[in-house]
Short mmCIF file of C-alpha atoms in Angstrom, two decimals:
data_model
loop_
_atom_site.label_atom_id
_atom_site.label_comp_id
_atom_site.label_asym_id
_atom_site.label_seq_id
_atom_site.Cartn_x
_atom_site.Cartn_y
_atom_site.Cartn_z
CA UNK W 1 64.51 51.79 249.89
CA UNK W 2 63.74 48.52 247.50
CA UNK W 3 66.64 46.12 248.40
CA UNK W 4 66.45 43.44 246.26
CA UNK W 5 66.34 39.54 247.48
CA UNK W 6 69.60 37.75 248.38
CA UNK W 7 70.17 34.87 245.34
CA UNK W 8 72.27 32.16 246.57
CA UNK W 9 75.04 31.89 244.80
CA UNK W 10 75.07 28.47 242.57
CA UNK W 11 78.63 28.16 243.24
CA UNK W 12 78.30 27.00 246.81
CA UNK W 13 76.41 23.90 246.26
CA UNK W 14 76.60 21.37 243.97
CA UNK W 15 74.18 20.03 241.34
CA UNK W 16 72.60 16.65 242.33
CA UNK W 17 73.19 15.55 239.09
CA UNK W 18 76.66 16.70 239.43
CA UNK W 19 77.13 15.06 242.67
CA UNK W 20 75.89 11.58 240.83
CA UNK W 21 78.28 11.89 237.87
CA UNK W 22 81.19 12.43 240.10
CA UNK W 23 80.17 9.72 242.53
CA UNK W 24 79.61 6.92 239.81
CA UNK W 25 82.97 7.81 237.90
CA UNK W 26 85.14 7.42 241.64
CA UNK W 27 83.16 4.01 242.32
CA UNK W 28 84.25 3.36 238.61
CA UNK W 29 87.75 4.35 238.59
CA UNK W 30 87.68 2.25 241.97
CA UNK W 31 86.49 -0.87 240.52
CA UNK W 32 88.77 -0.64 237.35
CA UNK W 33 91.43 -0.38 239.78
CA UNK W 34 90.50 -3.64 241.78
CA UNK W 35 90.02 -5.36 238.77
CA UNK W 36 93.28 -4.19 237.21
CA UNK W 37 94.94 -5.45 240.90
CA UNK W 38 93.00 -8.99 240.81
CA UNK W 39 93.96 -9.54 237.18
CA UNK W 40 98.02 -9.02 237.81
CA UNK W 41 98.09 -10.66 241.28
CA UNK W 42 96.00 -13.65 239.74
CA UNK W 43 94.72 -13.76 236.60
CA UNK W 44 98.10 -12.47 235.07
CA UNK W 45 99.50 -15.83 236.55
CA UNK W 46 99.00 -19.36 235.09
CA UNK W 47 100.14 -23.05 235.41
CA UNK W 48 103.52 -24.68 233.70
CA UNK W 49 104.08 -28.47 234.02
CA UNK W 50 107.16 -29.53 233.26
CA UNK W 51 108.48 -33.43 232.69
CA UNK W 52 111.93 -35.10 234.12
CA UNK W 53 113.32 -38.28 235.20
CA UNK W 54 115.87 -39.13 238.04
CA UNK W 55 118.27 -41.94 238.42
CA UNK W 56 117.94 -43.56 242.19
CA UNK W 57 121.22 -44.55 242.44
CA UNK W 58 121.33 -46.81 245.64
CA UNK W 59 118.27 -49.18 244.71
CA UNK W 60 117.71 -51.80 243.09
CA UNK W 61 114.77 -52.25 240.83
CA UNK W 62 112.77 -55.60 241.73
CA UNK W 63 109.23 -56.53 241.02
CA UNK W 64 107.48 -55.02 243.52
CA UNK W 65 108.03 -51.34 242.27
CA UNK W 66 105.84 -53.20 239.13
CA UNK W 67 102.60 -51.62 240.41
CA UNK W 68 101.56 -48.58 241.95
CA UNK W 69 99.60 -50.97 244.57
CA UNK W 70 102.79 -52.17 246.69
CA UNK W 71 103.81 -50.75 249.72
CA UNK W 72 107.59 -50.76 248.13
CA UNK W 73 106.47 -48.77 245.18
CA UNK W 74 103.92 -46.29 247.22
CA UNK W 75 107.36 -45.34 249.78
CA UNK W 76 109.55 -44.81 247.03
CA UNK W 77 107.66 -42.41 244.98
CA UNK W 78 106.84 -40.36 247.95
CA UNK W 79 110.28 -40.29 248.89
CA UNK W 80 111.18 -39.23 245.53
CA UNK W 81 108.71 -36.45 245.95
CA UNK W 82 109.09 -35.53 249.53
CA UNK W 83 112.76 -34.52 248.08
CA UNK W 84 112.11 -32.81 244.96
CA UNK W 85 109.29 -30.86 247.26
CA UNK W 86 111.82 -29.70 249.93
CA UNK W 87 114.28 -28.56 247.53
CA UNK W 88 112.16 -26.36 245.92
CA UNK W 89 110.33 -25.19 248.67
CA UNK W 90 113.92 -23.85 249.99
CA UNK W 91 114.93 -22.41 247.00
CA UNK W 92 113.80 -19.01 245.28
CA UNK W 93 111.18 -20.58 243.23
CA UNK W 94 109.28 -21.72 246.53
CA UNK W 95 106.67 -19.36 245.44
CA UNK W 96 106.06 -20.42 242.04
CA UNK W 97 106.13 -24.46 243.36
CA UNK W 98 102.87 -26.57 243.52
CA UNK W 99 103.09 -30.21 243.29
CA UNK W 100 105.11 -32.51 242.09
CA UNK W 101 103.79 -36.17 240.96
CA UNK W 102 105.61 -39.41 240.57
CA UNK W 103 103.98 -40.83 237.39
CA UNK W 104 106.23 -43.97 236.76
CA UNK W 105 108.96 -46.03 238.34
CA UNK W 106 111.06 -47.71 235.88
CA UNK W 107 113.41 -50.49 235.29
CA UNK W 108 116.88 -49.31 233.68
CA UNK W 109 119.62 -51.54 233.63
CA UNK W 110 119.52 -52.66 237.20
CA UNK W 111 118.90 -49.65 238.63
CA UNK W 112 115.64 -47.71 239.10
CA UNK W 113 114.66 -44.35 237.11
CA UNK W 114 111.47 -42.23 238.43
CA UNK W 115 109.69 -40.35 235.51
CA UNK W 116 108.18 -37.28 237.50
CA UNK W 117 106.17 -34.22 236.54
CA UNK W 118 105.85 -31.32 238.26
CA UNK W 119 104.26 -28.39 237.91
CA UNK W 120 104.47 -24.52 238.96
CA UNK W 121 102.91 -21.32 238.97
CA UNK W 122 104.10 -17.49 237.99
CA UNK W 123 103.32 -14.88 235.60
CA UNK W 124 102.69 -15.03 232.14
CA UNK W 125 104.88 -12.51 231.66
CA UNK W 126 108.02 -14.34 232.89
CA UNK W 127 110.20 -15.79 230.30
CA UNK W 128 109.62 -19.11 230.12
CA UNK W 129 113.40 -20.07 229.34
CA UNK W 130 114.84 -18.17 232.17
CA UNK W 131 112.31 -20.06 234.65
CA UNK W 132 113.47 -23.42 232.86
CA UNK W 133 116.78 -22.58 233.86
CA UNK W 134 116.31 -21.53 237.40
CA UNK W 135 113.92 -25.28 237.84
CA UNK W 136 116.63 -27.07 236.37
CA UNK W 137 119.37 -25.12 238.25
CA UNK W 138 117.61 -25.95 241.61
CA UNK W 139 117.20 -30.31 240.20
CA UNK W 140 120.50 -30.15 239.67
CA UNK W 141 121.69 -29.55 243.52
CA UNK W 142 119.68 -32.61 244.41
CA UNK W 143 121.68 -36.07 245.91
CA UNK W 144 121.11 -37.44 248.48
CA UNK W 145 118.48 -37.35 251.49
CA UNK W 146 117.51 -40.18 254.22
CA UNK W 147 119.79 -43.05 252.58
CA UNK W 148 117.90 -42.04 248.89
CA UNK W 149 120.54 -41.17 246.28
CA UNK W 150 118.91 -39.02 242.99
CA UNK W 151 120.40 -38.27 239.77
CA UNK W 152 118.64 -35.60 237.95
CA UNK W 153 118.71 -36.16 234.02
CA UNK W 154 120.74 -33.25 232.14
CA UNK W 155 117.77 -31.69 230.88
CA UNK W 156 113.42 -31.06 232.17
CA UNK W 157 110.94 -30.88 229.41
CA UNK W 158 107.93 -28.26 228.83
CA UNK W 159 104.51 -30.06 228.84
CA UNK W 160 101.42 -28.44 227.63
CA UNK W 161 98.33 -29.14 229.68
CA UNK W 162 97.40 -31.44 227.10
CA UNK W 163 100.28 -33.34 227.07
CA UNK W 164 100.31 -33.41 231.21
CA UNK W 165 96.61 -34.80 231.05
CA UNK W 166 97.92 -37.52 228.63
CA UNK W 167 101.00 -38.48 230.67
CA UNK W 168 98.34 -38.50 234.07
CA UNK W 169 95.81 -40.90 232.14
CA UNK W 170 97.63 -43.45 230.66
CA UNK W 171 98.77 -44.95 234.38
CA UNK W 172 96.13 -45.91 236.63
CA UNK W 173 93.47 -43.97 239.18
CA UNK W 174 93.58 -40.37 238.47
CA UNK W 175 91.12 -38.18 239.11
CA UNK W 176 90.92 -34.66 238.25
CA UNK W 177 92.63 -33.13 240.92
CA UNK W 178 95.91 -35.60 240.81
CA UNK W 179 95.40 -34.87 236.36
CA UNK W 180 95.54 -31.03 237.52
CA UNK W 181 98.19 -31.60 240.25
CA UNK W 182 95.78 -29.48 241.81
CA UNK W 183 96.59 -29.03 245.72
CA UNK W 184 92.87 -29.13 246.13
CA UNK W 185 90.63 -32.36 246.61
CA UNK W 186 86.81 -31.63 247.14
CA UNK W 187 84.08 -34.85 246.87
CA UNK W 188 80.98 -33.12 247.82
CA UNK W 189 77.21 -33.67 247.16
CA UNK W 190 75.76 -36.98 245.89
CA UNK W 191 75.68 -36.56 242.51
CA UNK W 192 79.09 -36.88 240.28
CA UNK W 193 80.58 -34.44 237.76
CA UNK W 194 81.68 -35.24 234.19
CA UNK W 195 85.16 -36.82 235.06
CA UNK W 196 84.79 -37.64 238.37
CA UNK W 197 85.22 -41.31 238.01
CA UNK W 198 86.72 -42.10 234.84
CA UNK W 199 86.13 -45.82 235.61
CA UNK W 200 83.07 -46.22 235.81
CA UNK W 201 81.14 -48.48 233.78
CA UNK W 202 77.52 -48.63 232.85
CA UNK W 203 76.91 -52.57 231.32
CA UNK W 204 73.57 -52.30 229.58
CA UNK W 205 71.45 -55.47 228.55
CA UNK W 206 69.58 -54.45 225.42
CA UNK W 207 71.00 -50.71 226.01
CA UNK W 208 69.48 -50.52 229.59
CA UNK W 209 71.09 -50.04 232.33
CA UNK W 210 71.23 -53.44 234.38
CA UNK W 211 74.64 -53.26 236.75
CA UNK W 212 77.78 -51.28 237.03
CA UNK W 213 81.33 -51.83 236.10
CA UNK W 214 85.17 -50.93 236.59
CA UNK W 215 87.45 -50.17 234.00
CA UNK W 216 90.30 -51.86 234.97
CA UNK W 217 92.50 -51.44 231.82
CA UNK W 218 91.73 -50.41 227.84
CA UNK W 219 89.91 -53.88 227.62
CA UNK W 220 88.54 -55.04 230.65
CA UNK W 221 85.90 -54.08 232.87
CA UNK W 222 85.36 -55.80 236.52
CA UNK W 223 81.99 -56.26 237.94
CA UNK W 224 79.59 -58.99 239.76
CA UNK W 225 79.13 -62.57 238.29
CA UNK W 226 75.33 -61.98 239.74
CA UNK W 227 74.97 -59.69 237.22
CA UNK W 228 74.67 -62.40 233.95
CA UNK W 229 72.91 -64.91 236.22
CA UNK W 230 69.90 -65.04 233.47
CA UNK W 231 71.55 -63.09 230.56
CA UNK W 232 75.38 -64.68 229.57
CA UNK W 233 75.09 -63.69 226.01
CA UNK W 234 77.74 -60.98 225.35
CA UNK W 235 75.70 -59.98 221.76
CA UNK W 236 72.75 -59.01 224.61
CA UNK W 237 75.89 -56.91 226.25
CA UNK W 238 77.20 -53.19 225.72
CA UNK W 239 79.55 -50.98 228.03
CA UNK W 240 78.86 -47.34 228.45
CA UNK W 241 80.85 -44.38 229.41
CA UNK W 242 80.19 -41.24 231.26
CA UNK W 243 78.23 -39.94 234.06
CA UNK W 244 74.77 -40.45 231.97
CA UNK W 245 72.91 -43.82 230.98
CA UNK W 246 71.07 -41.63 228.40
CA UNK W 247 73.72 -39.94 226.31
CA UNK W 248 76.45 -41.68 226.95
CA UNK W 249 80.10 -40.06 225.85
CA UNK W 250 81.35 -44.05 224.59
CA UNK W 251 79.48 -46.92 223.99
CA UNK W 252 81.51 -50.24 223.22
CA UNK W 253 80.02 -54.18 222.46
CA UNK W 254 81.02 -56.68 224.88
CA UNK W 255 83.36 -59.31 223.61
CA UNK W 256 83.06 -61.80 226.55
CA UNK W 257 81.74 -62.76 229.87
CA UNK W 258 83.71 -64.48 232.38
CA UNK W 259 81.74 -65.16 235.37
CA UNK W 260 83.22 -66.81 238.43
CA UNK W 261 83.04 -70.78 237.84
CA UNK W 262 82.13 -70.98 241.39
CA UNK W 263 79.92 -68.06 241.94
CA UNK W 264 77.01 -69.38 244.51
CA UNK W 265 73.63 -67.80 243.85
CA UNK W 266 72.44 -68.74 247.52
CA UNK W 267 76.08 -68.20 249.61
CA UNK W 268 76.99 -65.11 247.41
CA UNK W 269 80.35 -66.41 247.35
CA UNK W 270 82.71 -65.65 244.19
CA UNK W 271 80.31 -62.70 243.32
CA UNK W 272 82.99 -61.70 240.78
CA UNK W 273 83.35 -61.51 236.96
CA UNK W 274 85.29 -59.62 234.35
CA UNK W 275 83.74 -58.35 230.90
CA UNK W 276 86.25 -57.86 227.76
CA UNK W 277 85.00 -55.35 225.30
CA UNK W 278 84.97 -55.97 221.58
CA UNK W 279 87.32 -53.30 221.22
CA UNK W 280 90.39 -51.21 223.34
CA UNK W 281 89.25 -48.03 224.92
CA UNK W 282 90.88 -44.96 224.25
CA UNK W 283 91.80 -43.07 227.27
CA UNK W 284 91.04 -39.60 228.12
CA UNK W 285 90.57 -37.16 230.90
CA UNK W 286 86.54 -38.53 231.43
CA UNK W 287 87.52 -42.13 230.66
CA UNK W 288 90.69 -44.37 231.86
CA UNK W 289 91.19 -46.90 234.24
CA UNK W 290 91.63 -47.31 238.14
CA UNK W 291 94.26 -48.85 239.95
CA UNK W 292 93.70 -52.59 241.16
CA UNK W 293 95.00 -53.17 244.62
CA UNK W 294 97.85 -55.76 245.77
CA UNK W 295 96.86 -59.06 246.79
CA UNK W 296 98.37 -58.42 250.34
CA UNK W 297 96.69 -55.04 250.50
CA UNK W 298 94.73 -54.12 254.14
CA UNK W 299 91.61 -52.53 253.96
CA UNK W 300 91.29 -50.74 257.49
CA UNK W 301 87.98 -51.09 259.05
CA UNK W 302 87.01 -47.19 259.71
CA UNK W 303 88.43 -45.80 256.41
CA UNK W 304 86.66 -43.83 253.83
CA UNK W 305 85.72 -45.68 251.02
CA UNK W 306 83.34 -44.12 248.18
CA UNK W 307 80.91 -46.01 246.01
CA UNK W 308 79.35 -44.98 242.65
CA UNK W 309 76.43 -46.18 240.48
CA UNK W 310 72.87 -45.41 238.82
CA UNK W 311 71.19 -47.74 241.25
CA UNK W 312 67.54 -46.32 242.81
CA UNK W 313 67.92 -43.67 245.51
CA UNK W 314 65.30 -45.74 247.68
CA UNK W 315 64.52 -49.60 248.15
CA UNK W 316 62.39 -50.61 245.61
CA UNK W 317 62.49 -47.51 243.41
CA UNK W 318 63.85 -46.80 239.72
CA UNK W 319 67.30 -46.56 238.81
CA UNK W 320 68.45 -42.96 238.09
CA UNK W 321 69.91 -41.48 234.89
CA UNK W 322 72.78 -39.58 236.67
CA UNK W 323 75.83 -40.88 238.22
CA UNK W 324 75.40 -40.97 242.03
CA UNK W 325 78.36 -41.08 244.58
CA UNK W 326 78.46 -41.74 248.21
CA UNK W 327 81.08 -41.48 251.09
CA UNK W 328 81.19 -44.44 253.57
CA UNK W 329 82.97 -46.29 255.57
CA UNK W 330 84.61 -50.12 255.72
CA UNK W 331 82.55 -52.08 258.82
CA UNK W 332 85.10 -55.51 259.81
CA UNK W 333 83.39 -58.44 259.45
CA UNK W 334 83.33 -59.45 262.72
CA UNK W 335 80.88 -56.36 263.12
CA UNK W 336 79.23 -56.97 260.10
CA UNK W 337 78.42 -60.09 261.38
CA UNK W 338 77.11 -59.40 264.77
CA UNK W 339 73.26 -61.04 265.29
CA UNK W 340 71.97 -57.28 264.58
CA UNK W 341 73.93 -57.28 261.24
CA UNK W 342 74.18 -60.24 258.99
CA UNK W 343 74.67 -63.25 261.72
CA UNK W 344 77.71 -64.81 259.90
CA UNK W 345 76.86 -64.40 256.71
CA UNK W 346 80.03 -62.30 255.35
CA UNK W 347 82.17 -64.96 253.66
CA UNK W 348 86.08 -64.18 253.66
CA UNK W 349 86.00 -63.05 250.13
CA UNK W 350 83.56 -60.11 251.10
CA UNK W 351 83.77 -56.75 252.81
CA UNK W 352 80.94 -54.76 254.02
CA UNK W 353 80.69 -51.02 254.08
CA UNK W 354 78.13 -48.11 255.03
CA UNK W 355 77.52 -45.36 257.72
CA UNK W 356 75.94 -46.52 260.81
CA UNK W 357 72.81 -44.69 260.58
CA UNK W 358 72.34 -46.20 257.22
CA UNK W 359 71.86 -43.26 255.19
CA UNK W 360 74.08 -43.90 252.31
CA UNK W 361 74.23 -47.09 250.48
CA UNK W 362 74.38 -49.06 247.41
CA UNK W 363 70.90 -50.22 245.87
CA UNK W 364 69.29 -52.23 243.22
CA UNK W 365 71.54 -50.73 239.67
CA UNK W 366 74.64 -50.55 241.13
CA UNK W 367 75.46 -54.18 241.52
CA UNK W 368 78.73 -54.56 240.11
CA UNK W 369 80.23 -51.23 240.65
CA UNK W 370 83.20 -50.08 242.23
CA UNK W 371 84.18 -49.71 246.15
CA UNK W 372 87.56 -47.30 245.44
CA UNK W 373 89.62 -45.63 248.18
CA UNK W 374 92.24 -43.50 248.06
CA UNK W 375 96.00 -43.51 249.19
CA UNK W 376 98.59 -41.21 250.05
CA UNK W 377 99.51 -40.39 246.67
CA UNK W 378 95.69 -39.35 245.32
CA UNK W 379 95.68 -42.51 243.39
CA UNK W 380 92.33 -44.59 243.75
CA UNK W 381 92.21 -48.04 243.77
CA UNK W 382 89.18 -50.67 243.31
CA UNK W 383 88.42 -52.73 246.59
CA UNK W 384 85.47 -53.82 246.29
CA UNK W 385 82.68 -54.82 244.23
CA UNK W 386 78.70 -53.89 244.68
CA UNK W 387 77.52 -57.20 246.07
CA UNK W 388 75.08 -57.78 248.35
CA UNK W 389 72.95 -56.51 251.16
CA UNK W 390 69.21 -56.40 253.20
CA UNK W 391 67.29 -54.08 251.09
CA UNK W 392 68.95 -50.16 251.13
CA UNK W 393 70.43 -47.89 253.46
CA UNK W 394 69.11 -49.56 256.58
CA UNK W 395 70.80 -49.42 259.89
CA UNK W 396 73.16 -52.11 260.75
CA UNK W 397 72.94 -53.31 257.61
CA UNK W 398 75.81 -52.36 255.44
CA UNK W 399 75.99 -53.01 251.68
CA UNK W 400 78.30 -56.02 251.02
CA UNK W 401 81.19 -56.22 248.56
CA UNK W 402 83.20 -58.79 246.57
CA UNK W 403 86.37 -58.61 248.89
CA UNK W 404 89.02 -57.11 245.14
CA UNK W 405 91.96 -58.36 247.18
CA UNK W 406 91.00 -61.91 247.90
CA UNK W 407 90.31 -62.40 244.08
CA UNK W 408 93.61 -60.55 242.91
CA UNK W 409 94.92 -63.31 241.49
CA UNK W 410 92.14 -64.81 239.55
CA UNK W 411 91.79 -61.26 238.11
CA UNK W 412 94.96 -61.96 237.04
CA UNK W 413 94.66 -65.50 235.48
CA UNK W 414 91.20 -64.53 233.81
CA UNK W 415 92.79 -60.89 232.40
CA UNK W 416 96.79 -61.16 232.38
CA UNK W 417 96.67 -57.36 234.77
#
């Protein structure tokens, strides 16, 4: 008898095509789900700064809480924040807590008052009054901690992140991550970012680039009396800002030139001068000033120092077009002045720094420029200036500096900062 041929029946297996379309919606339906999970647990969540002052109560202000540079000034503010940290890291806004910055200490009456901002993180759903309330609820339970007496002030006030970034720039050495109150700080790679230094100056002799420069306040710029030995003529002069000597984002006319009146082209000695511009510089995020150290200041042999410039990236080549930056250390004198080094050559009013295989340096373009290091409180300060040294980047031979702190008070006399 004819039996006809078994069919499979199309219901037991699935359609490849099938099996495709129902695989790429799941992976899709998975994805939208992550994303929807990475937006609310991060994206969904943004940055509030917030501005208040406190009364110290039990100290008196003198003039060494004047400058951000003294040792007085530097233990107070991180008192004052080492406070305002702990009680909010033991309250119920722990969470939402980042960073908290001393901007200002102030003279009020006799007494001191601490402007402070201070910033914190949560949803962007949360209503903003409520966590207003529960910041200034938590301020209010400060008073007193290790002999330090704080009055809060009655009320905190929102800042945008305009208005934070405004408040940051105006007072000296801030880079982006203390103008964030960012808890990150990353300096990596040789060649700077827009912002990175705000300070630094490019001083261009008939819009070249000849030597570097340090803002040191809306109107005057530090740098190396070497640097005019055969051009003095401020109309001959302009002041760049910005990480490019090409397209610069300011360009100001120099004013004046005041050179050392006892710079020694053979000694190097007094390898200092200041340059007023024709005009006050606005400050912004890219462009403000750094912090100038105290007189009394120690610069530990060993610590990390950076210096910056445009100088050639090899002895005898051209100067680059792109802000370069490179980590090294301060070398004492005594070492620096070792028969292998420079055989008593560093002067008292010089410093020497470099790595000891040589491999970063300052070279021919960034006479002038800035030494900076940084202190406990992420503010950066100018110790030295681009001096001096045998050729580039050699071993044993560290790049020499105008010593900042051993001409503190000439900046002074010459500036009025």
């Amino acid at each position: 008898m004819y039996r006809p041929r078994s069919m499979v029946s199309p219901s037991r297996f699935f359609n490849p095509f099938m099996v495709a379309l129902i695989v790429i919606i799941t992976v899709g339906l998975l994805a939208m789900t992550a994303g929807l999970l990475i937006h609310f647990l991060a994206f969904d969540k943004r940055a509030y700064f917030y501005h208040s002052n406190f009364h110290i109560l039990n100290v008196d202000y003198t003039e060494a809480l004047n400058s951000p540079a003294t040792h007085e000034y530097r233990t107070l503010s991180e008192r004052i924040e080492s406070m305002i940290t702990d009680a909010f890291r033991e309250s119920n806004l722990r969470s939402e807590f980042i960073r908290t910055h001393v901007v200002k200490l102030r003279k009020e009456g006799s007494g001191v008052v601490a402007d402070v901002v201070m910033k914190f993180r949560s949803s962007k759903r949360n209503n903003k009054k409520a966590i207003k309330t529960r910041i200034q609820s938590v301020l209010q339970r400060l008073s007193s901690s290790g002999n330090l007496e704080i009055a809060p002030s009655n009320g905190i006030t929102s800042l945008t992140d305009q208005d934070t970034e405004n408040v940051l720039t105006q007072e000296c050495g801030a880079r982006p991550d203390l103008i964030t109150l960012s808890e990150e700080r990353i300096i990596g790679g040789t060649q700077a970012e827009t912002g990175d230094w705000p300070w630094q100056v490019s001083l261009q002799l008939n819009n070249v680039h000849h030597c570097g420069g340090t803002l040191i306040s809306n109107l005057w710029v530090l740098t190396a009396a070497h640097c005019f030995r055969s051009y003095s003529n401020p109309q001959q002069w302009t002041a760049t800002f910005g990480v490019s000597t090409i397209s610069p984002r300011l360009r100001v006319r120099v004013r004046a030139i005041l050179a050392h009146a006892e710079y020694n082209s053979i000694t190097r000695d007094n390898d200092i001068a200041v340059v007023q511009l024709d005009r006050p510089v606005t400050f912004t995020r890219n462009i403000h000033r750094v912090c100038l150290p105290a007189a009394t200041q120690n610069i530990m042999p060993d610590s990390v120092a950076y210096v910056t410039g445009w100088g050639s990236l090899t002895y005898g080549g051209n100067t680059v077009t792109n802000l370069q930056q490179g980590e090294v250390r301060i070398v004492s004198s005594e070492v620096c002045n070792e028969p292998a080094g420079y055989g008593g050559s560093v002067l008292p009013g010089m410093l020497c720094a470099g790595v000891r295989s040589g491999a970063v340096d300052a070279c021919q373009g960034d006479s002038g420029g800035p030494l900076v290091q940084e202190d406990t409180r992420r503010l950066w300060f100018v110790v030295g200036i681009v001096s001096w040294g045998y050729q580039c980047g050699l071993p044993n031979k560290p790049g020499v500096y105008t010593r900042v702190t051993a001409y503190r008070n000439w900046i002074r006399q010459q500036t009025g900062i």
